XYZ file of C-alpha atoms in Angstrom:
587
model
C -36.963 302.160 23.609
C -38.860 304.699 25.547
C -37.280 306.446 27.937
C -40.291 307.813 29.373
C -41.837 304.518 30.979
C -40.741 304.858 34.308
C -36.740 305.370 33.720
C -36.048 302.183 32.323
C -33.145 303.492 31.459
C -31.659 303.753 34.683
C -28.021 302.963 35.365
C -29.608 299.537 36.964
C -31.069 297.989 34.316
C -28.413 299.065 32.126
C -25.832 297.292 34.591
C -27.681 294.293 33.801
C -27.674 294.949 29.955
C -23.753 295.020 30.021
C -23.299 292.113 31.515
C -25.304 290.125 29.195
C -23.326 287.124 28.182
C -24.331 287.756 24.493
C -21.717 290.080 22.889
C -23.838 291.631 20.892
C -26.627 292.313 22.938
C -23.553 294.495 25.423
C -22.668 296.220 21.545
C -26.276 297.377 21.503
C -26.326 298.246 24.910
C -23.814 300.144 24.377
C -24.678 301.669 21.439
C -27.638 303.166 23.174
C -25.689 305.216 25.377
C -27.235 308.452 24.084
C -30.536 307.504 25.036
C -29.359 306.541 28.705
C -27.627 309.662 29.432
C -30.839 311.468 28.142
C -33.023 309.570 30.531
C -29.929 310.171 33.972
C -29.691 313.572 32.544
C -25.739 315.493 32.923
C -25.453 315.149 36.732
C -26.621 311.112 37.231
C -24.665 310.331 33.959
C -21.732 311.728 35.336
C -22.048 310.764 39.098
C -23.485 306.988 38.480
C -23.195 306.020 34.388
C -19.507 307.095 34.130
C -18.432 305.184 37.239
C -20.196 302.567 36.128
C -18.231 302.051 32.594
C -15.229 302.245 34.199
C -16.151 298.354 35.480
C -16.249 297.253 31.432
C -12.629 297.897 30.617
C -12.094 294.136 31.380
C -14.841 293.754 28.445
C -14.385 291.663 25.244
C -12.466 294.476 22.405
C -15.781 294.762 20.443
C -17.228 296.423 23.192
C -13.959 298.396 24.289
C -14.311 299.742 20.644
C -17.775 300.927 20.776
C -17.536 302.262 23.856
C -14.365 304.595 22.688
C -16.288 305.992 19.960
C -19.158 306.580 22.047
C -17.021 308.709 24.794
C -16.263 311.198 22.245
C -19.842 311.972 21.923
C -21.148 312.216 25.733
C -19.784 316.087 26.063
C -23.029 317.524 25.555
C -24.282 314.430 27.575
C -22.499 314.754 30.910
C -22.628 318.719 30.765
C -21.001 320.414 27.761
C -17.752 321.502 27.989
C -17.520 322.740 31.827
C -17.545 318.766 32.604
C -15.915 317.008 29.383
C -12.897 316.446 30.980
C -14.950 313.803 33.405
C -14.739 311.411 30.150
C -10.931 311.413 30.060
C -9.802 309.208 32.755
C -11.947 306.540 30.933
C -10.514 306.820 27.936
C -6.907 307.207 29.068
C -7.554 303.823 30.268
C -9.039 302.577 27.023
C -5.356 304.050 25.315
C -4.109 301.423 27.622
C -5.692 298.527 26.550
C -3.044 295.915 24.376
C -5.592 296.073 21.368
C -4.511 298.738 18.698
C -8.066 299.297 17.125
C -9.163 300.212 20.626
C -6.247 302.592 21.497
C -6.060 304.380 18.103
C -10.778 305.225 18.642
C -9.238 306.146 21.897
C -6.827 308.822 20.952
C -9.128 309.831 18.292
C -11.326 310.530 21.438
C -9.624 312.145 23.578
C -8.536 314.611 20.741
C -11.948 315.192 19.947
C -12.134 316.229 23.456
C -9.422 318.256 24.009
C -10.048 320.447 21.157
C -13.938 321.039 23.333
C -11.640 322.327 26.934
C -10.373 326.164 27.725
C -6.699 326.166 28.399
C -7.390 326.163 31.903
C -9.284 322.697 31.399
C -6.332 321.471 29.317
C -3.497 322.291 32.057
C -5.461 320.926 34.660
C -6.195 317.639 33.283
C -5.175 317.098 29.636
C -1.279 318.012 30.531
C -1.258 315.313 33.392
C -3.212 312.741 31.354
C -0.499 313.397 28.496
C 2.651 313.320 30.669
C 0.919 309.650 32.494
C 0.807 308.403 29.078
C 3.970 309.343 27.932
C 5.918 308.604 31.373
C 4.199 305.130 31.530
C 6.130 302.134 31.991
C 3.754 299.937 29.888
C 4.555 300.889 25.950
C 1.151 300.598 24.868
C 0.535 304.128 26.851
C 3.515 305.621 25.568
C 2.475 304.690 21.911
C -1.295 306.373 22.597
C 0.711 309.590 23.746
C 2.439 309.919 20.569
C -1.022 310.735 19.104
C -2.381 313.375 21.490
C 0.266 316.262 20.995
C -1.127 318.214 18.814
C -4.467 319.183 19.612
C -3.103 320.657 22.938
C -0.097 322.214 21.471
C -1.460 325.204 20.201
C -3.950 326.404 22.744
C -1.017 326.150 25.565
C 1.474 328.697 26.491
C 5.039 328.570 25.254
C 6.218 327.753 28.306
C 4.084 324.245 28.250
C 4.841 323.784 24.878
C 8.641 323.768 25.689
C 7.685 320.923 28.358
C 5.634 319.082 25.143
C 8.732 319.171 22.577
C 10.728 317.795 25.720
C 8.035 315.049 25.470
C 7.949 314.021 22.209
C 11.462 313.930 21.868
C 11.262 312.120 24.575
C 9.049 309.407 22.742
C 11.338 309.652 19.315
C 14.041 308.379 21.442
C 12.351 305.568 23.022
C 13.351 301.905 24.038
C 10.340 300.717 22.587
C 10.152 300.550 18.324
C 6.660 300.154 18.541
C 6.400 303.681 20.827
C 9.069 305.250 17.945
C 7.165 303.672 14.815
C 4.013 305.929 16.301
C 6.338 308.563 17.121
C 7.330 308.931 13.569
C 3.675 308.266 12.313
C 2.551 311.650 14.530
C 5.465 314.026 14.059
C 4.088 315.505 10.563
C 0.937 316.165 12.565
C 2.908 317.486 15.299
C 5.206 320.092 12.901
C 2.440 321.650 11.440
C 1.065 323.152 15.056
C 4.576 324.759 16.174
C 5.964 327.641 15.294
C 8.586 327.799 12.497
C 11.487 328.704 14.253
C 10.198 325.248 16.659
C 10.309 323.444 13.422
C 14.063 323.718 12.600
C 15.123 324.188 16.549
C 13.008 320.928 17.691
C 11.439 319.039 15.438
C 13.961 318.788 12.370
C 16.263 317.048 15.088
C 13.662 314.492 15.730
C 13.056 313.758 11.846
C 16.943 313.451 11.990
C 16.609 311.135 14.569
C 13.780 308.934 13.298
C 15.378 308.886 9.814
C 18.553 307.532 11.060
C 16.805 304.958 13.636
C 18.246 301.364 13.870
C 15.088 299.575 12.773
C 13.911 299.906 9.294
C 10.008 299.698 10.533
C 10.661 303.565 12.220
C 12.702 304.752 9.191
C 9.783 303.696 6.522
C 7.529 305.984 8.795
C 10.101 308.750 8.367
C 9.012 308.863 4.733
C 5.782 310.203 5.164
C 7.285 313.281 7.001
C 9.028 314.677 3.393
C 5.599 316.249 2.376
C 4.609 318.015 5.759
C 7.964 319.056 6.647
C 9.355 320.224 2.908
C 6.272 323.093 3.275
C 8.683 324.929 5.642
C 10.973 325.021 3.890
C 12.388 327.220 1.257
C 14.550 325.949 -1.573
C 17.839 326.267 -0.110
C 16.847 324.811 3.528
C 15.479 321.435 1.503
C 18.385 321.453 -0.015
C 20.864 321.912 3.384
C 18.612 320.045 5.943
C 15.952 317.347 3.646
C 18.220 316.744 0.624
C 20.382 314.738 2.333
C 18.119 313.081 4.316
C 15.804 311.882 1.325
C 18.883 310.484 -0.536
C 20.233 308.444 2.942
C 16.788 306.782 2.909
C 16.588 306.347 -0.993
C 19.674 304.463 -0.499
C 18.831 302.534 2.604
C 19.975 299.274 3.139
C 16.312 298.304 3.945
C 14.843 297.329 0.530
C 11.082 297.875 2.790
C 12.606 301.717 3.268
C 13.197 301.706 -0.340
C 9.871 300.793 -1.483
C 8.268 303.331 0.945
C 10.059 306.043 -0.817
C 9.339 304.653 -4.666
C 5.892 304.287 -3.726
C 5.519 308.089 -2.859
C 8.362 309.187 -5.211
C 5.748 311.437 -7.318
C 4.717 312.835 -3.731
C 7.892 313.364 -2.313
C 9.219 315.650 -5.183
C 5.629 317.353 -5.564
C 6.979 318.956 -2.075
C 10.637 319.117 -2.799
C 9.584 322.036 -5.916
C 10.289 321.306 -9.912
C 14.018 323.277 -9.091
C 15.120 320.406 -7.006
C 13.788 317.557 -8.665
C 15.367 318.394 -12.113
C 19.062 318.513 -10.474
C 18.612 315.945 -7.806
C 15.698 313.294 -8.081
C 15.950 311.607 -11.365
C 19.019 309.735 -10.760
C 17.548 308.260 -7.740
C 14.273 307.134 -9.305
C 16.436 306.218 -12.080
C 18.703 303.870 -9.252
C 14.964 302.640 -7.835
C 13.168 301.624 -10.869
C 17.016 299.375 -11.419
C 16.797 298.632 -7.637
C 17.834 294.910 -6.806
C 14.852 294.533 -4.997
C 11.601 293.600 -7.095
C 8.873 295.286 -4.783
C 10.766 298.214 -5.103
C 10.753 298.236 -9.004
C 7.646 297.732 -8.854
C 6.807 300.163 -6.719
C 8.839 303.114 -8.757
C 7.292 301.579 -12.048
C 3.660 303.124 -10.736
C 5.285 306.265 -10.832
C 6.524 306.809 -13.325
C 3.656 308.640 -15.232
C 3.425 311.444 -12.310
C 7.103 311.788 -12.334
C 7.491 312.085 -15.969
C 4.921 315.559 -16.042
C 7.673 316.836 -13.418
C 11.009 316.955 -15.546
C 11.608 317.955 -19.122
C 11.240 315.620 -21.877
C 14.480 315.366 -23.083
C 14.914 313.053 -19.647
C 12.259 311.341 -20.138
C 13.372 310.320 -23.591
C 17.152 309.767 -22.821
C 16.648 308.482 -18.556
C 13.761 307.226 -18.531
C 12.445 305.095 -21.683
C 15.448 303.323 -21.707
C 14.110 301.819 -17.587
C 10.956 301.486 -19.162
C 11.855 299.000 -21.973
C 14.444 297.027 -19.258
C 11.599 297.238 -17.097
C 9.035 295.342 -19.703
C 11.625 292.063 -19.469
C 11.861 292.175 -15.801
C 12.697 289.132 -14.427
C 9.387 290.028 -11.871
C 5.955 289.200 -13.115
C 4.707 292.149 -10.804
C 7.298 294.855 -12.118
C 6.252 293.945 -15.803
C 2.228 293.977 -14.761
C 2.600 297.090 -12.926
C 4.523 298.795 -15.481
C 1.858 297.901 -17.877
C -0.829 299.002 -16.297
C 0.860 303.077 -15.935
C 3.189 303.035 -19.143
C 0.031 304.336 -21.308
C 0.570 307.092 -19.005
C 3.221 308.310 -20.553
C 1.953 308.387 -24.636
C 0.186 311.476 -23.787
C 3.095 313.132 -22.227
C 5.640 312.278 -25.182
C 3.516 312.524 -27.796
C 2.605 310.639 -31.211
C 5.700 310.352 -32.794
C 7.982 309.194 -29.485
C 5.115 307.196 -28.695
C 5.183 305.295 -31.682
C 9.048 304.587 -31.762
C 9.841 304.038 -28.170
C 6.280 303.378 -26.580
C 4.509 301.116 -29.192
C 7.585 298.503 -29.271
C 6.941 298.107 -25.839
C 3.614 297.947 -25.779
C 3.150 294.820 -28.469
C 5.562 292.974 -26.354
C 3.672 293.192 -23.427
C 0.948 291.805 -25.084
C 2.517 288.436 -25.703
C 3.907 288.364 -21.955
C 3.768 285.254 -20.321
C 2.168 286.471 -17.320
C -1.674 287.495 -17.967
C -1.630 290.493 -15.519
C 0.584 291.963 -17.884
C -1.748 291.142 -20.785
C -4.746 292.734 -19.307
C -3.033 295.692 -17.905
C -2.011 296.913 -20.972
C -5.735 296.249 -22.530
C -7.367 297.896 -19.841
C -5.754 301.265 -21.184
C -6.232 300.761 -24.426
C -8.683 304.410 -24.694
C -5.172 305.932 -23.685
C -2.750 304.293 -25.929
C -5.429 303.900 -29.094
C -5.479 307.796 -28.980
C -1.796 307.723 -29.002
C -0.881 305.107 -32.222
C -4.446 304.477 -33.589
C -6.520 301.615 -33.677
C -5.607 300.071 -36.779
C -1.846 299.516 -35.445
C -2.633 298.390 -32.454
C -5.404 295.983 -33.600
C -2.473 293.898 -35.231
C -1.202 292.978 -32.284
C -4.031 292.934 -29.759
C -6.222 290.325 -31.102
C -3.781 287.459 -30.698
C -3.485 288.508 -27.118
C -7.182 288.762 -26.764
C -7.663 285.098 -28.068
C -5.231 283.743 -25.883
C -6.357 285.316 -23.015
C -10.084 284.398 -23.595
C -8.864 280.577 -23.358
C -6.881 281.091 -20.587
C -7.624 277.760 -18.040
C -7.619 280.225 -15.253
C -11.737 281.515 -15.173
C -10.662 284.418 -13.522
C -8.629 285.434 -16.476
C -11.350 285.152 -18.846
C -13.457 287.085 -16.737
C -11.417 289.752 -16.461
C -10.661 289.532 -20.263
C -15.056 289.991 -20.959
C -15.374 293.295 -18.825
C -12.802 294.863 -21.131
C -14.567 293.744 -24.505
C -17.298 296.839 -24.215
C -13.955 299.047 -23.929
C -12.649 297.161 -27.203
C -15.734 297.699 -28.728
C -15.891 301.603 -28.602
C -12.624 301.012 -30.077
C -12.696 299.140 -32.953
C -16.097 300.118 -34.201
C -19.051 298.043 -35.354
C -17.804 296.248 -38.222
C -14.419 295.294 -36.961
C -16.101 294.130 -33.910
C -18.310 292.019 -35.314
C -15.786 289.818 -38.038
C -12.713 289.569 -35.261
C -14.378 289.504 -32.010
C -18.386 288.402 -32.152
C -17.719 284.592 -32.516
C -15.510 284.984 -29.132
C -18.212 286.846 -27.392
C -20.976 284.638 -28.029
C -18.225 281.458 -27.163
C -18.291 282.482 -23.522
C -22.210 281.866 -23.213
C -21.346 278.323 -23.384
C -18.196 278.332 -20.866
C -18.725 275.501 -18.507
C -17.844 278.400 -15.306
C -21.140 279.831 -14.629
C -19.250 283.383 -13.625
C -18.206 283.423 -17.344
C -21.562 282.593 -19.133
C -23.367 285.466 -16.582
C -20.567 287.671 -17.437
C -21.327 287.277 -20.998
C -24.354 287.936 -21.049
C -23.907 291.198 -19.244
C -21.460 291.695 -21.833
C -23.711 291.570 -24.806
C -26.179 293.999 -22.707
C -22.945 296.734 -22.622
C -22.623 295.624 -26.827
C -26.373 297.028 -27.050
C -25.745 300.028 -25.256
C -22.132 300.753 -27.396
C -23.423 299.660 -30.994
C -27.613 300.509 -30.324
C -30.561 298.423 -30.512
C -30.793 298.111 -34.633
C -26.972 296.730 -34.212
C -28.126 294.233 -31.399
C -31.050 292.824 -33.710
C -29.673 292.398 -36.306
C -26.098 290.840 -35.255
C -26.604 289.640 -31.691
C -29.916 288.623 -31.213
C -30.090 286.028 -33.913
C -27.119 284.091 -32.574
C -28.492 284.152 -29.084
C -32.012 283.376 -30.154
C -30.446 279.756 -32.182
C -29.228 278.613 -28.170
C -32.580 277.869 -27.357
C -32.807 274.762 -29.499
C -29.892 273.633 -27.674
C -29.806 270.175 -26.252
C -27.345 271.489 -22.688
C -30.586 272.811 -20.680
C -27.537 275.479 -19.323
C -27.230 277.002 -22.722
C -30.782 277.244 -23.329
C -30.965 278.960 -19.798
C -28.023 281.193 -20.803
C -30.030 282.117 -23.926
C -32.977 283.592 -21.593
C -30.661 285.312 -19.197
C -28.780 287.185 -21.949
C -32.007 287.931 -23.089
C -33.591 289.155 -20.143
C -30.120 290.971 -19.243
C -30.261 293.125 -22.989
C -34.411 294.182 -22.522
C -32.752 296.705 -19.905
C -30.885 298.497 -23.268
C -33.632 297.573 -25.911
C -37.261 299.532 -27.420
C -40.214 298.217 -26.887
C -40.518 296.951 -30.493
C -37.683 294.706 -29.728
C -38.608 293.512 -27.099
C -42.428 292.923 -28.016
C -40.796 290.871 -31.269
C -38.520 288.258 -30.919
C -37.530 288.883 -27.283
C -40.569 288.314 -25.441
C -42.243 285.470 -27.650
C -38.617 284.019 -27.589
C -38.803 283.691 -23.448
C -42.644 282.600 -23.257
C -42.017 279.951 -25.802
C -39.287 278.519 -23.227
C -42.222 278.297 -20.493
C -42.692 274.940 -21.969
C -39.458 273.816 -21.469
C -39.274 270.440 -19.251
C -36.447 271.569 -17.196
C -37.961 273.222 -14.056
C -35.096 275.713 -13.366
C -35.517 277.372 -16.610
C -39.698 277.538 -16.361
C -39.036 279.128 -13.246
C -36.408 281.705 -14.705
C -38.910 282.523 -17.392
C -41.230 283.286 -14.484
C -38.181 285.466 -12.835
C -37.558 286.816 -16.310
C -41.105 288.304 -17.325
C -40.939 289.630 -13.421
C -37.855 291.639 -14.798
C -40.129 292.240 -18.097
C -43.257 294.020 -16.887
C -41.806 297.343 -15.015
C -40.334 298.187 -18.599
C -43.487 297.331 -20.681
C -46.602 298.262 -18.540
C -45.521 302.032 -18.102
C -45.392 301.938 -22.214
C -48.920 303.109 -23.506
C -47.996 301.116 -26.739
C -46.804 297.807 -24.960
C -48.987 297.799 -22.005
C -51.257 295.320 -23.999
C -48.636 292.954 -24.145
C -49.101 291.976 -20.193
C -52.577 291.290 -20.873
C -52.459 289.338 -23.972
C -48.897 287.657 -23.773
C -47.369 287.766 -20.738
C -50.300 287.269 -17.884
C -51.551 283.873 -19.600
C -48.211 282.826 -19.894
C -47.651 283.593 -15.782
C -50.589 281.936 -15.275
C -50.103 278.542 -16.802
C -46.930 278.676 -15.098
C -48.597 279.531 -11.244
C -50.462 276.001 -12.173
C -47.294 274.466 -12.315
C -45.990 271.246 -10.946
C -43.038 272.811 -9.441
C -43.219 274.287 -6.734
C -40.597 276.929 -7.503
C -42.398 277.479 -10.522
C -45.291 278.351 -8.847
C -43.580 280.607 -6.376
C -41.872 282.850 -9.018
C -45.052 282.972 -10.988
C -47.504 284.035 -8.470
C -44.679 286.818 -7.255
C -44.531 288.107 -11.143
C -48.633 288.100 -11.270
C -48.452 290.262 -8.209
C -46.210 292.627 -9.844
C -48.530 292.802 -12.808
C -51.842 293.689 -10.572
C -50.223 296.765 -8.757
């Protein structure tokens, strides 16, 4: 738009922009607010646009949600910071609205504006907007205040700030769950702006509080205040004033407040200090990971890596293994699969030899679990545990489990199972590879799930790059190139794809013999789809020849004539594809 033809940008037309009936067309509208304001310049935008938005708080939430995150950058717009606070009443009434995305780009707003006023600014109309908010009747106010206290706090006096704790405490002791679960969400932001002696005189109380709350929704939120609170603390405060209010929730009757803590268990006693955690946190991880509860095992089983680096070994060996082997016949499919995909963890943290008496037991029974998770979490580490046991062990037992997953009925399963074969491959080596797995790999390239055979053939491209082009010549390319006497017209296109898909890791030389005369050749072919994906094919062909002094002939000689009997084509997608690749070629 230009904003120099005659002020078409003035609050007028963009009245009649906004109330467009198209949604979108009010999102770009609004999205253009930048350009209006620079067209009204800082007194019109502030005397006629701002007014004027006030009208679209009744808008659909799309456009509430734009126009939120525009607000917070109109300060420069409406006058710098002299005039910023002319954006607030706006957006107090967008921390209003009932829709939570719009109220949470709200507060995000209005902090981004406070942080722009003078403390004079902020006590003449930040302080009232906060104390509205939080003295609201509706909740959905109350709940945006919860967010705003901090960016004030600090650039008030301490008289005002008493008047803010009085606030939030205030809030933590609402009617309302939904005002105390974003009370509890906002206090760790809120500690870290008072003063330390505020922390333990105001703010401890309110963790108290919060912690000990009748509904389980505002004690999970507690959690999250271990890690910004414990930094005020020294050893012997955590262990007088948190201590006791970390094991009350690690023993809550919620099995939701349970999993909150096992889920940031490493976390927790990060900020708790090694001193504690040796004497105090191992027998509640210990009680979690045999909680009754199987999100919660779950949840401590994905820990157990990070908390095993943060006590001595000897509990590791004698507390912990033993969970870990009860944990690998859990009755729940997702505490065995999570378990197995963080136990290899824990090889390089005990070592070889307790690796291969207590870890490797473990490990080959999880790969003959029922449930396939399990399966391919414990192959998707495999770089972690092979360094721990060896490959030759571990082969024994992880090729059954390979087979079996590769036929799984699920296609998902098999998929998942072919993007960890190039990891297997680095593994095992060349000519392991190629007596135990090959035959498998070049199986999926006739899988009747089209996912599977393009997955394959991706696959053999990663088998070039691991075992080199001489490997991929000799071993792959000859079993690939026999598919294209295939009678299933889907093979025979599966053989040009996997083709095409290896030139990426392949020389020239390869590619100039049997690659490319392998794909012309199948420009005779009478099914259309694959003439035309020899067309696509020699597309993805040229940009990797023509640059190549000693294969640029091969365009003119081999590949051009080819396109060109092709562009003639009955088909018309043949023709399409063709004339695109000879386009290609001429540049």
């Amino acid at each position: 738009m230009n904003v120099e033809d005659n002020d078409l940008y003035s609050v007028a037309v963009l009245i009649d922009e906004l109330k467009h009936e198209d949604i979108q067309f009010r999102l770009n509208s609004i999205s253009k607010l930048n350009v209006i304001t620079t067209a009204l310049g800082p007194e019109r935008a502030r005397d006629e646009l701002i007014p004027f938005l006030q009208e679209l708080i009744d808008d659909d939430e799309e456009v509430l949600l734009q126009l939120a995150q525009q607000l917070s950058e109109m300060v420069d717009a409406v006058g710098g910071q002299d005039h910023a606070h002319i954006l607030l009443p706006l957006l107090e009434n967008l921390a209003a609205v009932e829709d939570v995305a719009v109220r949470e780009k709200a507060v995000t707003s209005i902090c981004d504006i406070f942080k722009v006023l003078s403390e004079q600014q902020l006590v003449e109309h930040a302080i009232p907007l906060l104390k509205r908010l939080s003295l609201a009747e509706w909740f959905t106010c109350r709940t945006s205040a919860t967010g705003l206290f901090a960016p004030i706090y600090v650039k008030v006096n301490q008289g005002t700030q008493k008047e803010l704790q009085a606030l939030f405490k205030n809030l933590v002791e609402d009617d309302s769950p939904m005002v105390r679960r974003s009370a509890a969400k906002a206090l760790g932001t809120f500690a870290s702006q008072v003063t330390l002696e505020d922390v333990f005189s105001a703010v401890l109380p309110m963790f108290q509080t919060l912690s000990e709350d009748d509904q389980d929704s505002v004690r999970l939120l507690a959690v999250e205040n271990f890690t910004p609170f414990a930094r005020f603390f020294s050893k012997d405060q955590k262990t007088e004033q948190l201590l006791p209010i970390f094991k009350r929730l690690a023993e809550d009757k919620s099995w939701r407040v349970r999993y909150m803590i096992a889920s940031n268990y490493v976390e927790i006693s990060q900020a708790f200090g090694d001193s504690l955690v040796q004497d105090y946190f191992t027998a509640a991880f210990i009680h979690l990971l045999k909680d009754i509860e199987g999100e919660v095992r779950t949840a401590a089983a994905s820990q157990l890596p990070g908390y095993a680096k943060l006590v001595d070994r000897a509990i590791i060996l004698e507390q912990l293994l033993p969970c870990v082997r009860e944990l690998a016949m859990d009755e729940n499919q997702y505490a065995r699969a999570a378990l197995a995909k963080d136990i290899s963890g824990l090889a390089p943290i005990v070592g070889e030899d307790a690796t291969t008496e207590f870890l490797l037991p473990t490990f080959l029974q999880q790969l003959t679990d029922d449930f396939p998770d399990v399966r391919l979490n414990v192959i998707s580490n495999l770089d972690v545990i092979n360094k721990a046991i060896g490959v030759e062990r571990l082969s024994q037992a992880l090729l059954p489990a390979i087979v079996e997953l590769s036929e799984d009925k699920q296609w998902r399963i098999r998929l998942a199972i072919i993007e960890y074969i190039p990891l297997l491959a680095k593994q095992f080596g060349p000519d392991f590879f190629e007596e135990k797995l090959l035959d498998l790999c070049m199986s999926w390239l006739r899988d009747l799930v089209f996912s599977i055979r393009e997955a394959a053939t991706v696959n053999l491209k990663k088998l070039a790059e691991v075992f080199g082009p001489e490997w991929a010549k000799a071993v792959i390319i000859p079993r690939v190139l026999k598919m294209t006497m295939d009678e299933n017209y889907l093979h025979r296109m599966t053989t040009l794809f996997a083709l095409t898909a290896m030139s990426e890791s392949l020389p020239v030389d390869v590619i100039r013999d049997p690659v490319l005369p392998t794909i012309i050749s199948l420009s005779n072919d009478p099914i259309p789809n694959i003439r035309f994906n020899v067309a696509k094919s020699l597309e993805t062909l040229i940009p990797l020849l023509k640059p190549n002094a000693s294969a640029a002939d091969l365009y003119v000689d081999a590949i051009k004539p080819a396109l060109e009997t092709l562009s003639n084509d009955t088909d018309g997608d043949v023709k399409f594809f063709a004339l695109r690749a000879l386009e290609l070629g001429s540049q």
